[in-house]
Short mmCIF file of C-alpha atoms and ligand atoms in Angstrom, two decimals:
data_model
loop_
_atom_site.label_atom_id
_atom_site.label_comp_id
_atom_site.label_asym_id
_atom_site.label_seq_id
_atom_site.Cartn_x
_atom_site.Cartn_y
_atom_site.Cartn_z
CA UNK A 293 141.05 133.80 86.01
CA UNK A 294 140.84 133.32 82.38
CA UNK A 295 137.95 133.50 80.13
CA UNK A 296 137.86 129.81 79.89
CA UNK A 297 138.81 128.92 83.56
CA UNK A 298 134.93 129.66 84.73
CA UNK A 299 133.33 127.03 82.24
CA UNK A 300 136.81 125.24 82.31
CA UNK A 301 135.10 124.58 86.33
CA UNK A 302 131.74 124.18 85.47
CA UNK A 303 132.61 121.29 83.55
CA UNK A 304 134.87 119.31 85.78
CA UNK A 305 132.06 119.72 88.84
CA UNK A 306 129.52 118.38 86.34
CA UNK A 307 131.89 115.81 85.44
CA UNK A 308 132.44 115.15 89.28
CA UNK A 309 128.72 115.17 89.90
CA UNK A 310 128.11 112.35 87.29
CA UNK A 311 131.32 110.42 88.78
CA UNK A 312 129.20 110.22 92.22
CA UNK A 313 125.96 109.72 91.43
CA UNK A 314 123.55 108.86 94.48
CA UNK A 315 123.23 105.70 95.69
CA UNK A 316 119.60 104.85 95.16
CA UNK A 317 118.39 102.19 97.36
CA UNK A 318 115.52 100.65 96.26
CA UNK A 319 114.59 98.96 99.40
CA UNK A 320 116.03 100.36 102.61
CA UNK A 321 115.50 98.19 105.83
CA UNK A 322 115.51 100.65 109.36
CA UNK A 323 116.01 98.43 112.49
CA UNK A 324 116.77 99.92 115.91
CA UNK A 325 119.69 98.34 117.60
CA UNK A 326 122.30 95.90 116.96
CA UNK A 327 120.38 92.04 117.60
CA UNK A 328 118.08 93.65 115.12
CA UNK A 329 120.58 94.13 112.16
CA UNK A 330 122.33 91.56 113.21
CA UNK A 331 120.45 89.04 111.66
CA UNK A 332 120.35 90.76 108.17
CA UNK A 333 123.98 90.11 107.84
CA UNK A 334 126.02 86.98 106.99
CA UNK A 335 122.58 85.54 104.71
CA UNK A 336 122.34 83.59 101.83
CA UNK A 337 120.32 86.84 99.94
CA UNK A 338 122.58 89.68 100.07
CA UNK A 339 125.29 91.15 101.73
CA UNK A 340 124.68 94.02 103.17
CA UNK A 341 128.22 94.61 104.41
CA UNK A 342 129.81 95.35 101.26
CA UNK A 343 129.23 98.70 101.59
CA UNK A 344 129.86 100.70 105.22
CA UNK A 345 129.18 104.33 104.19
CA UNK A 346 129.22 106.56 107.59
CA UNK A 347 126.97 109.19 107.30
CA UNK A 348 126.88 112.91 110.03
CA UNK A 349 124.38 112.94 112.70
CA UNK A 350 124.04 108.92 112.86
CA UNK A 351 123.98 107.21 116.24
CA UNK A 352 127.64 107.13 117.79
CA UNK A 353 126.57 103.34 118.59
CA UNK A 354 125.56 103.31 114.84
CA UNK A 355 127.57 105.04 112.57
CA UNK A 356 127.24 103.69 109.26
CA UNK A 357 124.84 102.77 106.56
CA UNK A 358 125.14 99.56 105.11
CA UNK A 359 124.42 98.59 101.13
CA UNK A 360 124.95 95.81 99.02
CA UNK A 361 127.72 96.49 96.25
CA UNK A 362 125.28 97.78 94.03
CA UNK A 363 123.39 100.14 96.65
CA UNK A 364 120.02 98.86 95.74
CA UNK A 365 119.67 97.54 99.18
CA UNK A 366 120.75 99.43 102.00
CA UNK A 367 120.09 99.03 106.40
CA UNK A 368 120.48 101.89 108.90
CA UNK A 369 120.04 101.04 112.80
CA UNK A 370 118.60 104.17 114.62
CA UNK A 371 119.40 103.56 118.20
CA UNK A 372 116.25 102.74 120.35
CA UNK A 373 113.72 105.51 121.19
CA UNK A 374 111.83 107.97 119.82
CA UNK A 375 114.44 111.12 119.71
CA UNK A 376 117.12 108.08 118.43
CA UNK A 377 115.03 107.13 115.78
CA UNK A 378 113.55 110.70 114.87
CA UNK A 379 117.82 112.13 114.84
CA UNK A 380 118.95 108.97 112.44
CA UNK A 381 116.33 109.40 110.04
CA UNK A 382 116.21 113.03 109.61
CA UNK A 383 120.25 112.83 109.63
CA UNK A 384 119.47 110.37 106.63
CA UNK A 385 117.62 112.64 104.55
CA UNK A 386 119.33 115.98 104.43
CA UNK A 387 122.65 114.57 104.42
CA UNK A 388 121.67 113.78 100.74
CA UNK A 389 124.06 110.50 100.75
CA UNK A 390 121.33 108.90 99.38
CA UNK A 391 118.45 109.48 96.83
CA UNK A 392 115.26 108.20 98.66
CA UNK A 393 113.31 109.53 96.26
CA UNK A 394 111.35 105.48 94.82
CA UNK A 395 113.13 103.90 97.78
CA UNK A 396 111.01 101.28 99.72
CA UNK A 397 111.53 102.14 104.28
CA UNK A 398 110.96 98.82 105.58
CA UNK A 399 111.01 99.16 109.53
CA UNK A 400 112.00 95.86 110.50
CA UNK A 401 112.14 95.82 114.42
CA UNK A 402 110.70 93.69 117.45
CA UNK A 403 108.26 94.46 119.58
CA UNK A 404 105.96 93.63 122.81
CA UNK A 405 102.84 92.09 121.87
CA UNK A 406 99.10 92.81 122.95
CA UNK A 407 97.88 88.82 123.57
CA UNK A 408 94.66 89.85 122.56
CA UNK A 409 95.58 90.23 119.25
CA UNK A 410 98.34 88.46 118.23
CA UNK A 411 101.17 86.00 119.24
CA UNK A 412 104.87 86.06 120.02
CA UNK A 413 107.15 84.86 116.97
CA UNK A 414 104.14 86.77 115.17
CA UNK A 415 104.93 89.25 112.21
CA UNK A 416 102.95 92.09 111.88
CA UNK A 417 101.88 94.77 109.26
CA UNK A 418 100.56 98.52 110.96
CA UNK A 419 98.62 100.73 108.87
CA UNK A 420 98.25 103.37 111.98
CA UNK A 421 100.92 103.93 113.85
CA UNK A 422 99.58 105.88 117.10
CA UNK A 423 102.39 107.99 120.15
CA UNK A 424 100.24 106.35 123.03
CA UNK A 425 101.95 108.36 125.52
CA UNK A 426 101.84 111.88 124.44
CA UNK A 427 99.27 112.34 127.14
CA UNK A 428 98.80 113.77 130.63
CA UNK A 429 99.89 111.71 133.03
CA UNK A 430 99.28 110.92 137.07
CA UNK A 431 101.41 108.23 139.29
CA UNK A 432 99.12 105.30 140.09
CA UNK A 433 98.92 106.52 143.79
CA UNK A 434 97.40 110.00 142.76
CA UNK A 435 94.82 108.94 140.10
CA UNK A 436 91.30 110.82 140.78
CA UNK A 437 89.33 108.05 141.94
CA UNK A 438 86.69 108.03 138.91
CA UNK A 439 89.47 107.79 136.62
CA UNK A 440 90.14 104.01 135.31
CA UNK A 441 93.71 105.15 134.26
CA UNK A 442 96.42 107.80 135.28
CA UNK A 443 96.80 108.90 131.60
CA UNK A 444 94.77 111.05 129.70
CA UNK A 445 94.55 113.47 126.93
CA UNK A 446 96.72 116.55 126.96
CA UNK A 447 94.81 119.56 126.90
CA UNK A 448 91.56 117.54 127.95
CA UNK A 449 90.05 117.15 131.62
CA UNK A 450 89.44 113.07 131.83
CA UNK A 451 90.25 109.98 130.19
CA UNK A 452 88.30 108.90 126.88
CA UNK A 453 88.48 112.55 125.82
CA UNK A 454 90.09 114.01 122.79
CA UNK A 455 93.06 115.99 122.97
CA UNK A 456 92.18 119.78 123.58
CA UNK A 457 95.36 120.46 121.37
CA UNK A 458 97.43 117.88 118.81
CA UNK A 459 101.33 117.61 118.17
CA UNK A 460 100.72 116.14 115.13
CA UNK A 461 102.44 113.36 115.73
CA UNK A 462 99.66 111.66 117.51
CA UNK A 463 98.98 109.36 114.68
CA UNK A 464 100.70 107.95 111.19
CA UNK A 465 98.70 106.54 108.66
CA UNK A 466 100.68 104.91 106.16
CA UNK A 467 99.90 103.04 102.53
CA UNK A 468 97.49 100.38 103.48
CA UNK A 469 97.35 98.51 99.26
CA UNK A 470 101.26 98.50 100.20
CA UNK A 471 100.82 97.67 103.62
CA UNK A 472 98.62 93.96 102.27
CA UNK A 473 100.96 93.01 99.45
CA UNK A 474 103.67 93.56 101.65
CA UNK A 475 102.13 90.85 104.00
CA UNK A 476 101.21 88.65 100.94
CA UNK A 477 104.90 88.61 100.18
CA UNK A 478 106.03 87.64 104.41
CA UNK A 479 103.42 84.84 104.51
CA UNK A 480 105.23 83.28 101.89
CA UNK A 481 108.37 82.17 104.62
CA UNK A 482 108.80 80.00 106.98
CA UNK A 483 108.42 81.50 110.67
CA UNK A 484 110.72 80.58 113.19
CA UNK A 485 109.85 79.28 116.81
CA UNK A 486 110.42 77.36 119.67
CA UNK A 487 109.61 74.98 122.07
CA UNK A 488 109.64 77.67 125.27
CA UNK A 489 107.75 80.23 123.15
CA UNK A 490 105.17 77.29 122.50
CA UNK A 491 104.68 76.84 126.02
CA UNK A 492 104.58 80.58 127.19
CA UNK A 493 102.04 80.69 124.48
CA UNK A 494 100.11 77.57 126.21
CA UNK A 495 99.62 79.44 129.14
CA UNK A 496 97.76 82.34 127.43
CA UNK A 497 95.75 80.06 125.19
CA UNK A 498 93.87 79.08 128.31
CA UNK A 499 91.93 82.71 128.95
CA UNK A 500 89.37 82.84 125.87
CA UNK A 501 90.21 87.13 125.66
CA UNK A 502 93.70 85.64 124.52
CA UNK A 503 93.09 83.23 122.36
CA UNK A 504 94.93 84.67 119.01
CA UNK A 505 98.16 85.57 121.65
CA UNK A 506 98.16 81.72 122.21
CA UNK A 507 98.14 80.52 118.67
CA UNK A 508 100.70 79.84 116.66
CA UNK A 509 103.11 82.35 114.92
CA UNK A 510 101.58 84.01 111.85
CA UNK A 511 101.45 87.34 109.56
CA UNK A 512 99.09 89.74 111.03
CA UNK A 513 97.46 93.33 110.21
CA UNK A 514 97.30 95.15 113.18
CA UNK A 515 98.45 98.81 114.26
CA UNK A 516 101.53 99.86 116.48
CA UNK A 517 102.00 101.76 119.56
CA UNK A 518 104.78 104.13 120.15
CA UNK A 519 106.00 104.85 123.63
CA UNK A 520 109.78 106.18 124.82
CA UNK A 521 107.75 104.64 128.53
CA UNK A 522 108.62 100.53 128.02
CA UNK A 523 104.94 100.01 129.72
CA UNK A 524 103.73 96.68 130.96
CA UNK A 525 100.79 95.09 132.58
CA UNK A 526 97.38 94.87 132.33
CA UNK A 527 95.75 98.43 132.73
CA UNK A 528 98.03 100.64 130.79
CA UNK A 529 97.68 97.58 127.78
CA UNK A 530 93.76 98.77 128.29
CA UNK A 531 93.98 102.03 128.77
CA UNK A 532 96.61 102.59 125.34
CA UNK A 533 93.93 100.26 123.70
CA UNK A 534 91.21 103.28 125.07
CA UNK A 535 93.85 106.21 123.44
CA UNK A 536 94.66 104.13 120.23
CA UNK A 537 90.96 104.09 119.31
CA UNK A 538 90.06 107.27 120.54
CA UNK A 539 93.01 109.04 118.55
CA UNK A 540 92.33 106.81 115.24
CA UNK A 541 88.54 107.81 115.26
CA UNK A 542 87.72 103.87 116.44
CA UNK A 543 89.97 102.27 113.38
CA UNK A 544 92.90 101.51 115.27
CA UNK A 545 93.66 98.67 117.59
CA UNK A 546 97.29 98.33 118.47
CA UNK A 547 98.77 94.67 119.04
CA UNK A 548 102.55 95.78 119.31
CA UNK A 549 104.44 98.31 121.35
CA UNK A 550 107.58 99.84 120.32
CA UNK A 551 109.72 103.02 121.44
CA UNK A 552 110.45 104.17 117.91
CA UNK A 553 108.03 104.37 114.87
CA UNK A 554 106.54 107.90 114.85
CA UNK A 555 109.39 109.45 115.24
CA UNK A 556 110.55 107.62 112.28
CA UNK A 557 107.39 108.91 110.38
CA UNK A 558 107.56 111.95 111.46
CA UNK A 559 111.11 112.29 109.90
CA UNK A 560 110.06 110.85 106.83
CA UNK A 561 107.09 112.52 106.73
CA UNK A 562 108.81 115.53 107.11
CA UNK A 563 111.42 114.84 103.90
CA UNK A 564 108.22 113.87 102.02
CA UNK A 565 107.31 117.53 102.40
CA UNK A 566 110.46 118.34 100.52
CA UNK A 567 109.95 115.41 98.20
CA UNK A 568 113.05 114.02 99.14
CA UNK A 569 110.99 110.42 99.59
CA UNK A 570 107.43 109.20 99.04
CA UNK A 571 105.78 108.84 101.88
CA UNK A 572 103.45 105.87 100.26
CA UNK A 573 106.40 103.70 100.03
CA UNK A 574 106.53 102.63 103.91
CA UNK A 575 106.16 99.48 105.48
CA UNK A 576 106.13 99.42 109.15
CA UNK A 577 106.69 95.34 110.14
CA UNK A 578 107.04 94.80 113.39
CA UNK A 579 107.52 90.98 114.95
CA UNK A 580 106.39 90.33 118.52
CA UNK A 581 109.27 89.24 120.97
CA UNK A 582 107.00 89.58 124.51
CA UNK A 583 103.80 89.69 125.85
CA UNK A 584 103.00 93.20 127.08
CA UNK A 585 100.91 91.88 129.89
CA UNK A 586 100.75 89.08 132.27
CA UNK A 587 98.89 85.76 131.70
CA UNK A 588 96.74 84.60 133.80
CA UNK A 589 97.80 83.32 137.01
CA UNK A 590 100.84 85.20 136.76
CA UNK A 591 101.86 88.98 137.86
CA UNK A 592 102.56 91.84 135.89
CA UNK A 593 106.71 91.76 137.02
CA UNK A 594 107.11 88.49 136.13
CA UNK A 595 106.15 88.61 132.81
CA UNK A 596 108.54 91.97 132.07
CA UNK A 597 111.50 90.72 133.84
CA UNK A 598 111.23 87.04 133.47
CA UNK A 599 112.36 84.66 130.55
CA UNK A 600 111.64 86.21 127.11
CA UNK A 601 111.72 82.89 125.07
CA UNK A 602 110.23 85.31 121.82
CA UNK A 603 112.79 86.83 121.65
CA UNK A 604 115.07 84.96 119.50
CA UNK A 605 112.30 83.63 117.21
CA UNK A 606 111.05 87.20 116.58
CA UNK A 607 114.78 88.48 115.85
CA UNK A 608 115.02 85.82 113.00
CA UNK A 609 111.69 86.19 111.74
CA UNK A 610 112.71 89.97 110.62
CA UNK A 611 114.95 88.51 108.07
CA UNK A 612 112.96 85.51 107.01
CA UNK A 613 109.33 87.41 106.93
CA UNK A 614 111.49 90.80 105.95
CA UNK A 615 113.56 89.39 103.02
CA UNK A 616 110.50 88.39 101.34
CA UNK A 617 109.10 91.67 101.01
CA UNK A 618 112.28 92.84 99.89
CA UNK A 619 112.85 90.61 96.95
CA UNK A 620 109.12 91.00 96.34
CA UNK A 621 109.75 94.50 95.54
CA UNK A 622 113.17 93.59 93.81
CA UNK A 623 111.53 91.17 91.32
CA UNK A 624 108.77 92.94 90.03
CA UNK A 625 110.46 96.27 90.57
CA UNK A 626 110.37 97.39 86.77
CA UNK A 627 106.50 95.86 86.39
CA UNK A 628 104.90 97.34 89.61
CA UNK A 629 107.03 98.56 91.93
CA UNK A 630 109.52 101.15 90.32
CA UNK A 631 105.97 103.87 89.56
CA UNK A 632 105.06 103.32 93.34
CA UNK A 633 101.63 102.03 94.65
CA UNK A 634 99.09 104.28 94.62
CA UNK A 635 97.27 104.18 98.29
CA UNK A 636 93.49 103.93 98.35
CA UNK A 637 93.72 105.19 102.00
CA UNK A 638 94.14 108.97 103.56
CA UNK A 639 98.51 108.42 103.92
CA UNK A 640 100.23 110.97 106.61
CA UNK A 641 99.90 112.29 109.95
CA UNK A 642 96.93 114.09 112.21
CA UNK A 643 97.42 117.62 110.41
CA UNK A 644 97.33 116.37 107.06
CA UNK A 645 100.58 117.97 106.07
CA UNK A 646 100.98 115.93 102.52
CA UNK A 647 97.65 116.86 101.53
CA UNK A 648 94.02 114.83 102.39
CA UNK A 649 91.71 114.78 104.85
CA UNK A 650 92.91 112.43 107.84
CA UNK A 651 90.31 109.86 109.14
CA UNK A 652 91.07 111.15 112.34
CA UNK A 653 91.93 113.62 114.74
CA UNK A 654 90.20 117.20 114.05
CA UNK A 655 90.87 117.10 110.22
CA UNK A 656 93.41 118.78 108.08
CA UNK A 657 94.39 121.95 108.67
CA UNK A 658 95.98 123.38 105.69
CA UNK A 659 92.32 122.25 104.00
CA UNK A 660 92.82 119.05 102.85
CA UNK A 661 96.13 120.39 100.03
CA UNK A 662 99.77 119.62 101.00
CA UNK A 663 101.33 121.87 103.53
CA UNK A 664 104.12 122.69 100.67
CA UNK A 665 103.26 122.78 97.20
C1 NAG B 793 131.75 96.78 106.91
O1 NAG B 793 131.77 96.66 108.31
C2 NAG B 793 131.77 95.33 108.79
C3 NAG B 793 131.78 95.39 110.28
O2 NAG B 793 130.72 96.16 110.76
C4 NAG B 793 132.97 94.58 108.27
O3 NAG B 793 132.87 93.23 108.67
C5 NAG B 793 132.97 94.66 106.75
O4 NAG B 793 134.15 94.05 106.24
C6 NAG B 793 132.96 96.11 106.31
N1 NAG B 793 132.90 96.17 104.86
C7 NAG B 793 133.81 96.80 104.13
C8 NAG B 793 133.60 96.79 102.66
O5 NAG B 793 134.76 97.38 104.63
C1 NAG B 794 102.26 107.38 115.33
O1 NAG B 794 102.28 106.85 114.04
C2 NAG B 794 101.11 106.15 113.69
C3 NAG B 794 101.24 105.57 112.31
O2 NAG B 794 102.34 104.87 112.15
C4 NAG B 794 99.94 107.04 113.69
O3 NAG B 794 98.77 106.33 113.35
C5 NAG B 794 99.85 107.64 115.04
O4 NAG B 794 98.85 108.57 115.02
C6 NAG B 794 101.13 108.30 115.44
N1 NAG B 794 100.92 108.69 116.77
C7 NAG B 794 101.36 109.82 117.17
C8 NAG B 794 101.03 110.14 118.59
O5 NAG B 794 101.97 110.54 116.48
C1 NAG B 795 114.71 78.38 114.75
O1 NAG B 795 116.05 78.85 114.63
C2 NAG B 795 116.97 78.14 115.43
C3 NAG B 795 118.30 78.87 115.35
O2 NAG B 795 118.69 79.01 114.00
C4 NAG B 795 117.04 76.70 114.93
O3 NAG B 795 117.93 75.98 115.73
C5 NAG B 795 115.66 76.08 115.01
O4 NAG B 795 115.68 74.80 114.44
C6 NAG B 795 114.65 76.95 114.26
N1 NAG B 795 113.32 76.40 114.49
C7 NAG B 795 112.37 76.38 113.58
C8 NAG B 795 111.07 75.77 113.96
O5 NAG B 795 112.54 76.85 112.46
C1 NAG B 796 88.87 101.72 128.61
O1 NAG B 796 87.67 102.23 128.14
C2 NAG B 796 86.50 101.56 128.63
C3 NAG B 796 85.30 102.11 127.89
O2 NAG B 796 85.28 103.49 127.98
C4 NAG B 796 86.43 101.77 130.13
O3 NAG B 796 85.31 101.07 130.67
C5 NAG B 796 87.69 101.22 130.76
O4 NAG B 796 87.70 101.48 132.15
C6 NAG B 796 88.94 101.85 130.12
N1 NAG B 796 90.09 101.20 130.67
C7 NAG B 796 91.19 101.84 131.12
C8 NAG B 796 92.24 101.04 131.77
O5 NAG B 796 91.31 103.04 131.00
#
């Protein structure tokens, strides 16, 4: 080697360096299977097939990114499920194809729907995000007989008792001043619907507990349960509405279900720790496709395994709630949005790993600073 062949290097991989500069997305949609990024491609706003960038570790069903030709808006489909969606993301971050570090995570995926709180075609904004079944569990045949559920708190003796140890993953608290102009922006479109969703929504309008599951479609604020366990029926919607209060410290009340979204967090949250994203920049929208109990008059099968007429509405209502917020963020990026939002509210998950005390759960234990400087 020459004297000059060591800087003669050290130039060209700068050079190379500044030749591939990051893609930085500055909003990045996450949707869970195929129907659900289906309908963010072939639209009038962007096209998000004009770059396919296939990243290591990504769902075999799922193997590429996709980014507009610019790369300021990008969608990656996890696969359904919590170790799916908790594999993708973390494949995401330390593959370092992207720089996440002002990027926007929209999660843009369906969802069943508690009728006591909201409506199918509905469109909905969580601030907690709460792993319902991270419990103890008996079969319905073997419950104790003073128990009103089979599932109950690991490491405590009954339901309606706190955990006796935490995973941390219990509960996500995300950016609640992001979480309301985010919803601002979606009640700006025009929801979709239907004529059979009308009607399925009839039937619950006539019990008074279900009156907001019968009205119309809508934006609403209301938290999300996580489950790999595709529950149903009446007593596990109760008893999940029993652990999402209990585990939020009575500030929680789930209206949809899903399989994926702590996992997500926890991912994220766990890049956050290596400030590879900010964790205040999350927006966890979830539309409802199904009821996740029965109406009444009819039984609990029935309403899993019959006709799902939400589901198409709630599939287009991604993109035409979900686009909103995106070129919300695009047009006043350099005004507002580039510097972040600054929360008001405790951001993370039940240890308090980026710093804060937690509003729930049995407080931070690194004492209320981040778990990495
Ligand atoms: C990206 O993939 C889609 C199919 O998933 C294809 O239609 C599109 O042409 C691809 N884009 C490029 C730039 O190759
Ligand atoms: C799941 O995430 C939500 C926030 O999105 C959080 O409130 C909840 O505690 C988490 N649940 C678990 C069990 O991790
Ligand atoms: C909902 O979308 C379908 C399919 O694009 C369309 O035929 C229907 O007119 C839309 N309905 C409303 C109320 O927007
Ligand atoms: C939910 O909690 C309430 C109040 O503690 C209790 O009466 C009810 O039986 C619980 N329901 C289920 C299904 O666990």
């Amino acid at each position: 080697m020459t004297r000059y062949a060591l800087p003669l290097i050290l130039c060209l991989l700068s050079g190379v360096r500044l030749a591939v500069a990051l893609t930085a997305p500055k909003v990045l949609i996450i949707t869970m299977f195929d129907f659900e990024a289906n309908v963010w491609f072939g639209i009038p706003e962007f096209n998000l097939l004009a770059q396919n960038i296939t990243i290591p570790g990504f769902s075999p069903l799922y193997p590429d990114a996709h980014c507009t030709s610019d790369g300021t808006v990008c969608l990656v489909t996890t696969g359904q499920a919590e170790i799916n969606a908790a594999s993708t993301i973390a494949a995401m971050l330390y593959s370092r194809v992207f720089d996440l570090t002002s990027t926007y995570f929209l999660v843009a995926g369906i969802s069943g729907v508690n009728p006591k709180l909201t409506s199918i075609g509905s469109v909905t904004f969580a601030r907690y995000a709460v792993q319902v079944t991270l419990q103890y569990e008996f079969d319905a045949r073997e419950i104790p007989s003073q128990f009103p559920t089979g599932y109950f708190p690991q490491g405590s003796s009954a339901p309606g008792q706190l955990p006796g140890w935490w995973d941390g993953t219990e509960v996500f608290e995300v950016n609640d001043k992001l979480r309301q102009l985010a919803a601002g922006f979606a009640k700006t479109a025009t929801l979709n619907d239907s004529l059979d969703a009308r009607n399925l929504r009839a039937q619950y309008s006539q019990a008074p507990a279900f009156a907001l599951g019968g009205a119309p479609p809508g934006i609403a604020l209301c938290d999300t349960a996580t489950s790999d366990t595709y529950w149903s029926g009446t007593l596990l919607g109760e008893s999940f509405e029993n652990t999402t209060k209990l585990f939020t410290n009575g500030l929680g009340s789930y209206c949809t279900t899903q399989q994926e979204d702590n996992a997500t967090l926890q991912a994220l949250m766990r890049g956050a720790l290596f400030h590879l994203l900010d964790f205040s920049r999350i927006i966890i929208m979830r539309s409802a496709s199904d009821y996740d109990r029965p109406h009444p008059g009819q039984d609990g099968i029935t309403n899993l395994l019959g006709p799902a007429p939400g589901f198409t509405p709630s599939l287009l209502n991604l993109h035409l709630a979900g686009v909103k917020v995106v070129q919300g963020i695009m047009n006043e990026w350099n005004s507002r949005y580039a510097k972040g939002i600054k929360p008001d509210n405790y951001i993370g998950d039940v240890f308090g790993s980026l710093g804060g005390n937690p509003d729930f759960g049995p407080g931070s234990i690194f004492g209320g600073k981040p778990a990495r400087p």
